[in-house]
Short mmCIF file of C-alpha atoms in Angstrom, two decimals:
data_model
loop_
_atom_site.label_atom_id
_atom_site.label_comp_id
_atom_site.label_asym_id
_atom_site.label_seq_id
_atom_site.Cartn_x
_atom_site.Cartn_y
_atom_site.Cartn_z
CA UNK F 28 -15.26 -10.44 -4.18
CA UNK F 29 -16.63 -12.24 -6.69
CA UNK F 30 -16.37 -14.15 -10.60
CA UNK F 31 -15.09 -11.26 -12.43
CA UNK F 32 -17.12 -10.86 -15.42
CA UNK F 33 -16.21 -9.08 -10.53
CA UNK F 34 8.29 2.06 -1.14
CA UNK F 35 9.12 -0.97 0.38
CA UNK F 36 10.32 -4.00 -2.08
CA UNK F 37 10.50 -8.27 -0.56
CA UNK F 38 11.61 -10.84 -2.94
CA UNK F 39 9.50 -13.90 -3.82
CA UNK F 40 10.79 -16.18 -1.43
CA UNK F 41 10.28 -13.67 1.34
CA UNK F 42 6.63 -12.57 0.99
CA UNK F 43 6.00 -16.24 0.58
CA UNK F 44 7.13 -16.82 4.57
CA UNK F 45 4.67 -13.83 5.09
CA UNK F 46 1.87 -16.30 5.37
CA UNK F 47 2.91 -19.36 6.97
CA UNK F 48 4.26 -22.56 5.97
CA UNK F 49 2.24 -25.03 4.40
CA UNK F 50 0.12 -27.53 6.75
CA UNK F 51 0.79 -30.62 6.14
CA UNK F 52 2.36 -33.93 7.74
CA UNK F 53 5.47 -35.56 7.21
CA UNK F 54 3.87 -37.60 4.33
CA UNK F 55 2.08 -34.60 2.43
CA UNK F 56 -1.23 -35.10 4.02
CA UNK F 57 -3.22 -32.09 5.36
CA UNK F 58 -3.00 -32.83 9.13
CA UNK F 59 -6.08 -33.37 11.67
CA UNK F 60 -7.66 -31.20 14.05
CA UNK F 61 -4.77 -30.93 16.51
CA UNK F 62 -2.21 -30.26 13.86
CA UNK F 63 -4.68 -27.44 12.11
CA UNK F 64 -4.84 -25.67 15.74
CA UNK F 65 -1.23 -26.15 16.21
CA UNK F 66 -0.48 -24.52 13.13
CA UNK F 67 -2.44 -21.69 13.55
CA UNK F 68 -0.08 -21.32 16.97
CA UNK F 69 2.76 -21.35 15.44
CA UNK F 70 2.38 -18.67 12.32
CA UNK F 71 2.13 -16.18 15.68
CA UNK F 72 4.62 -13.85 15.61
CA UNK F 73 3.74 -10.62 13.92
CA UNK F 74 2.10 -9.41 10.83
CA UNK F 75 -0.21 -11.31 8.89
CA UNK F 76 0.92 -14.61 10.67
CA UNK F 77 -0.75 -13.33 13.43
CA UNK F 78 -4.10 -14.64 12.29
CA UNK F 79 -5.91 -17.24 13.76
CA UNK F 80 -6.07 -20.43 11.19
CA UNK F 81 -8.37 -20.55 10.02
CA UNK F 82 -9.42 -17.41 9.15
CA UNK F 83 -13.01 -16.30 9.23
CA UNK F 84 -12.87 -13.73 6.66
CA UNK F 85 -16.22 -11.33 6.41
CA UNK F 86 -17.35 -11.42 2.35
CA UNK F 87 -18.16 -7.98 1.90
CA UNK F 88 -18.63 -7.45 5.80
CA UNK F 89 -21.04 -9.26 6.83
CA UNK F 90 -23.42 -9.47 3.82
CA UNK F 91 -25.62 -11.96 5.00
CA UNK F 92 -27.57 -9.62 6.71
CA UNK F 93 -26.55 -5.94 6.02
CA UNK F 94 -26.46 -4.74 2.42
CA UNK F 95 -22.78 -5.39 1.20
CA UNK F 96 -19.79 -3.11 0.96
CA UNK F 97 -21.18 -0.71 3.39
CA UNK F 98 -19.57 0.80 6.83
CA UNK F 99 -22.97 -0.75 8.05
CA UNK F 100 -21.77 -4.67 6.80
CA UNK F 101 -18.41 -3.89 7.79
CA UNK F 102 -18.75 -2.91 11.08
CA UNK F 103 -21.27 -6.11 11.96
CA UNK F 104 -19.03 -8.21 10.56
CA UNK F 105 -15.84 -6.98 13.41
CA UNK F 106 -18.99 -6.95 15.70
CA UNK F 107 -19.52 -10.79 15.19
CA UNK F 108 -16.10 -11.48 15.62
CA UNK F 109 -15.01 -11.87 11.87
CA UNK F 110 -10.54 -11.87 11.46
CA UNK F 111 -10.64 -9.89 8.50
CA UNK F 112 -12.75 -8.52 6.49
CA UNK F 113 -13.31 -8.00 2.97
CA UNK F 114 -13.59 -4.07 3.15
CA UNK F 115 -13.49 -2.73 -0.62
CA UNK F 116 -14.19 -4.36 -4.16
CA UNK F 117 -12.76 -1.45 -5.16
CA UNK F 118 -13.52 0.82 -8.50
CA UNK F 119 -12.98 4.09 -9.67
CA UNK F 120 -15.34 7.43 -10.05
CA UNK F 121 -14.98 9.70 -12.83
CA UNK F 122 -12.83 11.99 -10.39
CA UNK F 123 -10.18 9.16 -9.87
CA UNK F 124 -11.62 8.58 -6.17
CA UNK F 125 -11.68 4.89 -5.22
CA UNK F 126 -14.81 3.36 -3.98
CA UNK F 127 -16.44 0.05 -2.81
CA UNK F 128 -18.74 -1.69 -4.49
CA UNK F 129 -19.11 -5.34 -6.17
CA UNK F 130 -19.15 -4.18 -9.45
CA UNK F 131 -18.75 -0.83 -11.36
CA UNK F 132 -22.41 -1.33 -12.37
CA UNK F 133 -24.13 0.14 -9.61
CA UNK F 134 -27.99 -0.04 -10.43
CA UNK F 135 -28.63 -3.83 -8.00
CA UNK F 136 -26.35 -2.10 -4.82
CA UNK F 137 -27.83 1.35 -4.73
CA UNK F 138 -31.11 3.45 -5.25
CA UNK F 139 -29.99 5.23 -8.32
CA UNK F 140 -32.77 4.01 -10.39
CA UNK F 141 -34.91 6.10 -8.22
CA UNK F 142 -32.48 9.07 -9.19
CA UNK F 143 -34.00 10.85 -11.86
CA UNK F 144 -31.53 13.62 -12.72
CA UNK F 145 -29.12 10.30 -13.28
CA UNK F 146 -31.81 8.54 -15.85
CA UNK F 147 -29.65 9.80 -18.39
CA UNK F 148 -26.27 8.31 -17.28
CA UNK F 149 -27.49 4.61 -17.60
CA UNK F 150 -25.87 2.38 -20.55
CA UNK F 151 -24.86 -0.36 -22.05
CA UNK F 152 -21.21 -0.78 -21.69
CA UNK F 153 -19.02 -4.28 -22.74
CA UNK F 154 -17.02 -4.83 -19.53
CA UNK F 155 -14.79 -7.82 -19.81
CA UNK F 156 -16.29 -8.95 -22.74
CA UNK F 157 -19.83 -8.96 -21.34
CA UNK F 158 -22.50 -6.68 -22.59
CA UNK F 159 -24.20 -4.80 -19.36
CA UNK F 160 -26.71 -1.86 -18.96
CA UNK F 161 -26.92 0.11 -15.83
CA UNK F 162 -25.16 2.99 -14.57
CA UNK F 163 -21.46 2.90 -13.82
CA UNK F 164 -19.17 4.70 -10.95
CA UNK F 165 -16.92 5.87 -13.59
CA UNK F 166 -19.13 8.02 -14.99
CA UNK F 167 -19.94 9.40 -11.97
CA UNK F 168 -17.83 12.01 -9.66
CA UNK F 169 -17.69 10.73 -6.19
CA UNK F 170 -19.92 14.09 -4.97
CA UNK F 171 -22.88 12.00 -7.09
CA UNK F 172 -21.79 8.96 -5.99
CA UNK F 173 -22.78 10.36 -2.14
CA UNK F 174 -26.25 10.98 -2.82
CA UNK F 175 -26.89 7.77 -3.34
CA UNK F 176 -27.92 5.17 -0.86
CA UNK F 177 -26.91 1.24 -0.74
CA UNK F 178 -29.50 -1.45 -1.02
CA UNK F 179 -29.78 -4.96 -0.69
CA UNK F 180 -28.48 -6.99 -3.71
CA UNK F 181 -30.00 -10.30 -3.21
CA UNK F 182 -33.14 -9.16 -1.77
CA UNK F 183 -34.62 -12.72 -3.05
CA UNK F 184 -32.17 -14.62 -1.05
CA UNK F 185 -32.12 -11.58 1.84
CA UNK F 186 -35.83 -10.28 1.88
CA UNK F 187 -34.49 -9.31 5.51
CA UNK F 188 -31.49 -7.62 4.57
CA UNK F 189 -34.09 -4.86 2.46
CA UNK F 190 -34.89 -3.34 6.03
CA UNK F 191 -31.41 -1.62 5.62
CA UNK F 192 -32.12 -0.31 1.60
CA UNK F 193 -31.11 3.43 1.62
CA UNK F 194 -28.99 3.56 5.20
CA UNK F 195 -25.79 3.72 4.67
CA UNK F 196 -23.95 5.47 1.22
CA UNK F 197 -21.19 4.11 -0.78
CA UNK F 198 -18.10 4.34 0.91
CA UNK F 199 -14.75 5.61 -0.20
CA UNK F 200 -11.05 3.49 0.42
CA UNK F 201 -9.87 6.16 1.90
CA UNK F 202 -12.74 6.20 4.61
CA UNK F 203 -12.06 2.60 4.74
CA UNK F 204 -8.76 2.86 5.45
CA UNK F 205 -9.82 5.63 8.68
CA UNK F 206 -12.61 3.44 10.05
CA UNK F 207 -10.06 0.68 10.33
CA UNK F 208 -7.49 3.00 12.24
CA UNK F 209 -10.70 3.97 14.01
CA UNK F 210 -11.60 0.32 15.06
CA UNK F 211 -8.02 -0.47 15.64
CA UNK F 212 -7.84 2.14 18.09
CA UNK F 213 -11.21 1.68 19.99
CA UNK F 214 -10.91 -2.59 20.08
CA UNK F 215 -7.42 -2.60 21.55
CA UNK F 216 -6.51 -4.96 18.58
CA UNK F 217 -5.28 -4.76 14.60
CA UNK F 218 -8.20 -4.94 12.46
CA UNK F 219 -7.80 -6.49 8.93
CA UNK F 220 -8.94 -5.49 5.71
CA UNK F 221 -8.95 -7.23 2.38
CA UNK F 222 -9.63 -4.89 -0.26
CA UNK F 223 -9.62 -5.92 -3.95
CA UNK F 224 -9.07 -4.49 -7.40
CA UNK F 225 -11.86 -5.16 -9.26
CA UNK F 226 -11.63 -5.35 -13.18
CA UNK F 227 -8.27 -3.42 -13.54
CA UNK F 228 -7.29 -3.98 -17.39
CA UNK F 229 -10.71 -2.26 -17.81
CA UNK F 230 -9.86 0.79 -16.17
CA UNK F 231 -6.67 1.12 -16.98
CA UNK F 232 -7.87 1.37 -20.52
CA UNK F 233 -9.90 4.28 -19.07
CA UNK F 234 -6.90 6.24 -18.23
CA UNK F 235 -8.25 4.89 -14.78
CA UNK F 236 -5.51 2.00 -13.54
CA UNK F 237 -6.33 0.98 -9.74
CA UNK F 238 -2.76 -0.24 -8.60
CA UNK F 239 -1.21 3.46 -8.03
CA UNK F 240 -4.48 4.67 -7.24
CA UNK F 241 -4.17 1.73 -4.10
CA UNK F 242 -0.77 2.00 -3.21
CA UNK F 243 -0.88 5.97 -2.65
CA UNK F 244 -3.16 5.56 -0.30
CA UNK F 245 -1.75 2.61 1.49
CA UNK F 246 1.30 4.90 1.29
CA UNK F 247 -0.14 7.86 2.74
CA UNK F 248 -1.79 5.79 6.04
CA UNK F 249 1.63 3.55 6.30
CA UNK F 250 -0.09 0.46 5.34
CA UNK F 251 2.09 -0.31 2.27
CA UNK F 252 4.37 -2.73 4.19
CA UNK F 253 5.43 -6.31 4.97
CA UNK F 254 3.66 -5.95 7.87
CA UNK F 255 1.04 -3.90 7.07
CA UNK F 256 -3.14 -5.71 8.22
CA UNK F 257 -4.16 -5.35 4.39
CA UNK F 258 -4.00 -8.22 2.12
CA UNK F 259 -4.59 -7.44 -1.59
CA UNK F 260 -6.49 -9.65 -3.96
CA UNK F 261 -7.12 -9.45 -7.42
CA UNK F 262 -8.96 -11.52 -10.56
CA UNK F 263 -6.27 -10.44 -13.08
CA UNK F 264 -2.64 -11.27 -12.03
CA UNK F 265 -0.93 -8.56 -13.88
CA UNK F 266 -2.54 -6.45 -11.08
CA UNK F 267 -1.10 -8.66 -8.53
CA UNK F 268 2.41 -8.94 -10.10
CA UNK F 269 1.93 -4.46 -10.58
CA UNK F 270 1.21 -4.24 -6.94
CA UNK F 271 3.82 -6.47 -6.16
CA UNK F 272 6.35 -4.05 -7.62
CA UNK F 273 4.29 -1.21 -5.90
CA UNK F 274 3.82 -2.44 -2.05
CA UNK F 275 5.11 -4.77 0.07
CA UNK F 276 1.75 -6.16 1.05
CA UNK F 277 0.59 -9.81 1.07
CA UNK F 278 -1.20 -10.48 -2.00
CA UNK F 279 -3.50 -13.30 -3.36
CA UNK F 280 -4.26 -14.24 -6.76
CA UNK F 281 -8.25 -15.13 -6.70
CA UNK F 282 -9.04 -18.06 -9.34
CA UNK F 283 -12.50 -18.90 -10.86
CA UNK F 284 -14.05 -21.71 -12.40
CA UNK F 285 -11.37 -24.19 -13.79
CA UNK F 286 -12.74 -23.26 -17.72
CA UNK F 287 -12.11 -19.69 -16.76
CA UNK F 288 -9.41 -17.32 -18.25
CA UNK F 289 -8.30 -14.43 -16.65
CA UNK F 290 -9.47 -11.09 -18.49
CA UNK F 291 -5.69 -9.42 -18.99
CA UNK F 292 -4.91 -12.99 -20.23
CA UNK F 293 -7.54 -12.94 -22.94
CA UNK F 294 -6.41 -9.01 -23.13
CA UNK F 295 -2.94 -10.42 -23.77
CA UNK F 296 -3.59 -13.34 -25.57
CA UNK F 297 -2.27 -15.28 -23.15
CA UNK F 298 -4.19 -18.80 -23.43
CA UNK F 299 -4.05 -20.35 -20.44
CA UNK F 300 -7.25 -20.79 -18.64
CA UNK F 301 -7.08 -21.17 -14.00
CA UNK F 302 -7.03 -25.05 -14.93
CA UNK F 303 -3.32 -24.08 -15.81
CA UNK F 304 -3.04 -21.78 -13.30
CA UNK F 305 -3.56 -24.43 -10.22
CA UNK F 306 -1.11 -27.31 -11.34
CA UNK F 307 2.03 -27.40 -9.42
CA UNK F 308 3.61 -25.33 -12.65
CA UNK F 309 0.91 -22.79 -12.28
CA UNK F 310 0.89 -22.64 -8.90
CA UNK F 311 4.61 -22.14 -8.81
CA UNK F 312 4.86 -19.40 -11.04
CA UNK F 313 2.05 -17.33 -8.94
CA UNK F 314 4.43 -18.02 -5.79
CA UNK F 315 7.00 -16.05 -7.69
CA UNK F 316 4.39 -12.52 -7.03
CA UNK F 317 1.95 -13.52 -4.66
CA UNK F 318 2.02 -15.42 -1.00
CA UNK F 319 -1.84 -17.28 -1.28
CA UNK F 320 -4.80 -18.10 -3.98
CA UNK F 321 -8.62 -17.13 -3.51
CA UNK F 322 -9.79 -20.24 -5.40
CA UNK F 323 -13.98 -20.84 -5.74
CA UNK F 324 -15.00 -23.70 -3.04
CA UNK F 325 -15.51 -25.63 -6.20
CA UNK F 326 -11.47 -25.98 -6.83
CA UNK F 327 -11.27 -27.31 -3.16
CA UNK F 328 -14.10 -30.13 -3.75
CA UNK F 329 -15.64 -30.17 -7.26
CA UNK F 330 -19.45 -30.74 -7.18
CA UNK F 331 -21.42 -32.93 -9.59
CA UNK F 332 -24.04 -32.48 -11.74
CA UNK F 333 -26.29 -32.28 -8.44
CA UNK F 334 -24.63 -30.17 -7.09
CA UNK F 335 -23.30 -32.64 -4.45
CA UNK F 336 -20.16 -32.97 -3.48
CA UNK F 337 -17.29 -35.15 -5.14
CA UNK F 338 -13.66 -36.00 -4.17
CA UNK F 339 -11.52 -33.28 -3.33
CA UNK F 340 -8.69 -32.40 -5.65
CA UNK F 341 -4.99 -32.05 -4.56
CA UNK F 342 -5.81 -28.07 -4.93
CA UNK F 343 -4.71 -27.91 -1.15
CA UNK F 344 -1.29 -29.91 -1.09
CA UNK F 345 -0.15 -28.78 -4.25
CA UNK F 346 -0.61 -24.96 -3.06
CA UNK F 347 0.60 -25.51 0.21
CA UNK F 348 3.75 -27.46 -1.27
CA UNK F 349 4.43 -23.75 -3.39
CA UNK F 350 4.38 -22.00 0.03
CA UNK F 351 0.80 -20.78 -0.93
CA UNK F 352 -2.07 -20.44 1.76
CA UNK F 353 -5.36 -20.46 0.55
CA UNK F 354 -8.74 -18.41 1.27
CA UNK F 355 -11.56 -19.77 -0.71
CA UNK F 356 -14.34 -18.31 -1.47
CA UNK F 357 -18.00 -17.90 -0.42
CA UNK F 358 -19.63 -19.79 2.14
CA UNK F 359 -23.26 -18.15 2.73
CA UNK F 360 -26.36 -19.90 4.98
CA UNK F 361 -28.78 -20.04 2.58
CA UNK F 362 -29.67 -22.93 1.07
CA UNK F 363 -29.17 -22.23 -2.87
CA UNK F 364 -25.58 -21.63 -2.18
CA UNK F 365 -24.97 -24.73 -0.33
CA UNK F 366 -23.92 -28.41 -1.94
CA UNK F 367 -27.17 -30.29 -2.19
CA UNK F 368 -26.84 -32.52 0.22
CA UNK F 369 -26.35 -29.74 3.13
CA UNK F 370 -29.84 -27.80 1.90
CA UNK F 371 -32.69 -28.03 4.15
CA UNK F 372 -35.92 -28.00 2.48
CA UNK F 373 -36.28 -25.82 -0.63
CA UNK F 374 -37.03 -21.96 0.21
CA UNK F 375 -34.63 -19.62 -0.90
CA UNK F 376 -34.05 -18.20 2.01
CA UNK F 377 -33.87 -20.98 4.57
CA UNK F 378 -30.77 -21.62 5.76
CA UNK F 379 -29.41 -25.41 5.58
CA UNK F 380 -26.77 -27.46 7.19
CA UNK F 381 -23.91 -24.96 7.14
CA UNK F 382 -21.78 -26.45 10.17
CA UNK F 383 -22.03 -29.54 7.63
CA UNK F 384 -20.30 -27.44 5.00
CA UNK F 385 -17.76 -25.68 6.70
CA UNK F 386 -17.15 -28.98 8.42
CA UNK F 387 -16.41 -30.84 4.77
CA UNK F 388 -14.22 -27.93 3.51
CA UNK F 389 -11.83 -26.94 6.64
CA UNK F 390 -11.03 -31.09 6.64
CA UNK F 391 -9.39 -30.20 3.28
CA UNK F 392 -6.54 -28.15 5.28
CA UNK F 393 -7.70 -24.60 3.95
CA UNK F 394 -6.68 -21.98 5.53
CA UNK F 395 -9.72 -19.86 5.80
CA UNK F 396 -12.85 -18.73 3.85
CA UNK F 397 -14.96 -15.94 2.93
CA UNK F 398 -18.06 -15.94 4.32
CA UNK F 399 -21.40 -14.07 4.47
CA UNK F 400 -22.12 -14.58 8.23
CA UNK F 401 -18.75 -14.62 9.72
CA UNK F 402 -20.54 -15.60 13.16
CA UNK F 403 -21.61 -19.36 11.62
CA UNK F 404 -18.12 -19.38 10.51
CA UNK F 405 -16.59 -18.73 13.87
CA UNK F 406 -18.71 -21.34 15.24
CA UNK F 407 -17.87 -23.75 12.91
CA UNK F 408 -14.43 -22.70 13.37
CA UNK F 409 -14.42 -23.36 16.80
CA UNK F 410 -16.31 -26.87 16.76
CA UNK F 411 -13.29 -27.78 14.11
CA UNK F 412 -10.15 -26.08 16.30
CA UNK F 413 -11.64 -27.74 19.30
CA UNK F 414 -12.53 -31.48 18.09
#
């Protein structure tokens, strides 16, 4: 996840009940500690209500120290203890095989600039407006895409996470999709994946659309269900409201900055920007497709010109009051990504008050997070649950 720049049919209504009831008090207001834990009780019962609230999702795996979107990042993150995690931004190859990686621009994630028989393939495309020079899966079969090796993508932020550059190769969905059986199988327990479609109205323009791409294989390993442990997100809600029609699977509309506009709306000519998207009309009208919202922590509790922390908006209440949950996004140790007043000294890789942060945002009522380093978040999960 990230800005983008990056068979079986249930009504509206019903796929809204898929993820729980909204938190909240008998006067609207998100409820304490007790009433969070209590909540998280009561959406037991099968399916996706089955996860703890709330829910410690791991960004990528666990990114904050393995190179993202590998089996190696996954597999730490269920190590640590993460509920779901965030296994597949997923793009296309030139063969039609779905992979994961942040971006279709692959030259910061793997060791293709060291490739020389693939000097020739890098370019300068426009994707979603943006002009961007690298090399791209799409223009790669997925037999080219093996020989390469992941590296670290932040190394400035993660010198530490470079000790893992050229480990682990890009993984496929579909070998996503088996390592979760896998893990499933050897924990005793359902483990829960959160793939996403990552710049779809680009693709499809390819001849290359993602959404029937997704749901065949869901079909094919019986995860295309009410029930099923993978939650779809997606940028562009067209996607969402096409996989809505395709699967029965939860779904969640993410949102960017407020000023932000969806690519297929600026495709469409659609001029509504996520500002419109998150008032109680907005938020409304995505209830209709989708049962929660990936909003940026900075929808949850705007920060200032410091980067501090301001007053939280009614982001919460009003999606909870829709039926939506919510599952911000990114909560990472290191101090550049934290509100100012949570950093600890200035290195860039120093990690600040996080327990602070997570502390400030789960008193807002949301229902989980991405994070990084899903074993902070458990922590701080458990200092919040527990009081």
């Amino acid at each position: 996840m990230g800005t983008q720049n990056s068979d079986e049919q249930v009504g509206g209504t019903g796929r809204r009940a898929l993820l729980g009831a909204a938190v909240l008090g008998a006067s609207g207001a998100v409820l304490g500690l007790s009433g969070t834990a209590r909540a998280g009780e009561d959406r037991h019962g099968g399916g996706v209500k089955s996860l703890p609230v709330p829910t410690i999702i791991g960004h990528r795996g666990a990114s904050g120290y393995r190179p993202e979107h590998t089996l190696g990042s996954y597999q730490l993150a269920l190590d640590l203890g993460a509920h779901v995690v965030e296994a597949g931004d997923l793009v296309p190859t030139r063969d039609g095989h779905l992979v994961c990686r942040h971006e279709p621009e692959i030259g910061g994630t793997t060791d293709v600039a060291d490739h020389p028989e693939f000097a020739g393939r890098k370019t300068t495309k426009l994707l979603d407006g943006v002009s961007v020079t690298g090399w791209f899966t799409e223009d790669f079969t997925l037999a080219e895409l093996k020989t390469l090796r992941a590296i670290e993508r932040i190394p400035a932020n993660r010198p530490h996470n470079t000790l893992y550059n050229g480990r682990w190769e890009i993984p496929t969905f579909e070998e996503v999709l088996k390592w979760q059986d896998e893990q499933t199988r050897k924990r005793g327990k359902q483990v829960w994946i959160y793939p996403e479609t990552k710049h779809p109205t680009y693709f499809r323009k390819l001849g290359l659309g993602l959404e029937e791409r997704v749901a065949k294989l869901l079909r094919k390993y019986g995860k295309d269900g009410r029930n099923a442990p993978v939650i779809l997100q997606s940028f562009e809600p067209t996607s969402i409201q096409r996989l809505n029609k395709l699967v029965g699977n939860p779904l969640v509309v993410l949102l960017s900055s407020a000023a932000g506009r969806p690519w297929d709306f600026v495709e469409t000519g659609d001029p509504r920007t996520v500002a419109d998207l998150i008032t109680p009309k907005g938020l409304k009208e995505i209830a209709d497709y989708a049962q929660g919202i990936g909003p940026t922590l900075d929808l949850v509790i705007p920060k200032d010109a410091n980067g501090s922390l301001t007053t939280p908006t009614t982001l919460v209440a009003d999606a909870h009051k829709a039926g939506l949950i919510l599952h911000p996004y990114t909560m990472r140790n290191e101090n550049p990504f934290l509100p100012t007043e949570f950093r600890k000294g200035t290195d860039a890789d120093a990690y600040g008050d996080v327990f602070g942060a997570y502390r400030t945002y789960f008193a807002t009522g949301i229902d989980g997070v991405f994070t990084d380093n899903p074993d902070t978040g458990l922590l701080a999960r458990q200092d919040f649950v527990n009081g």
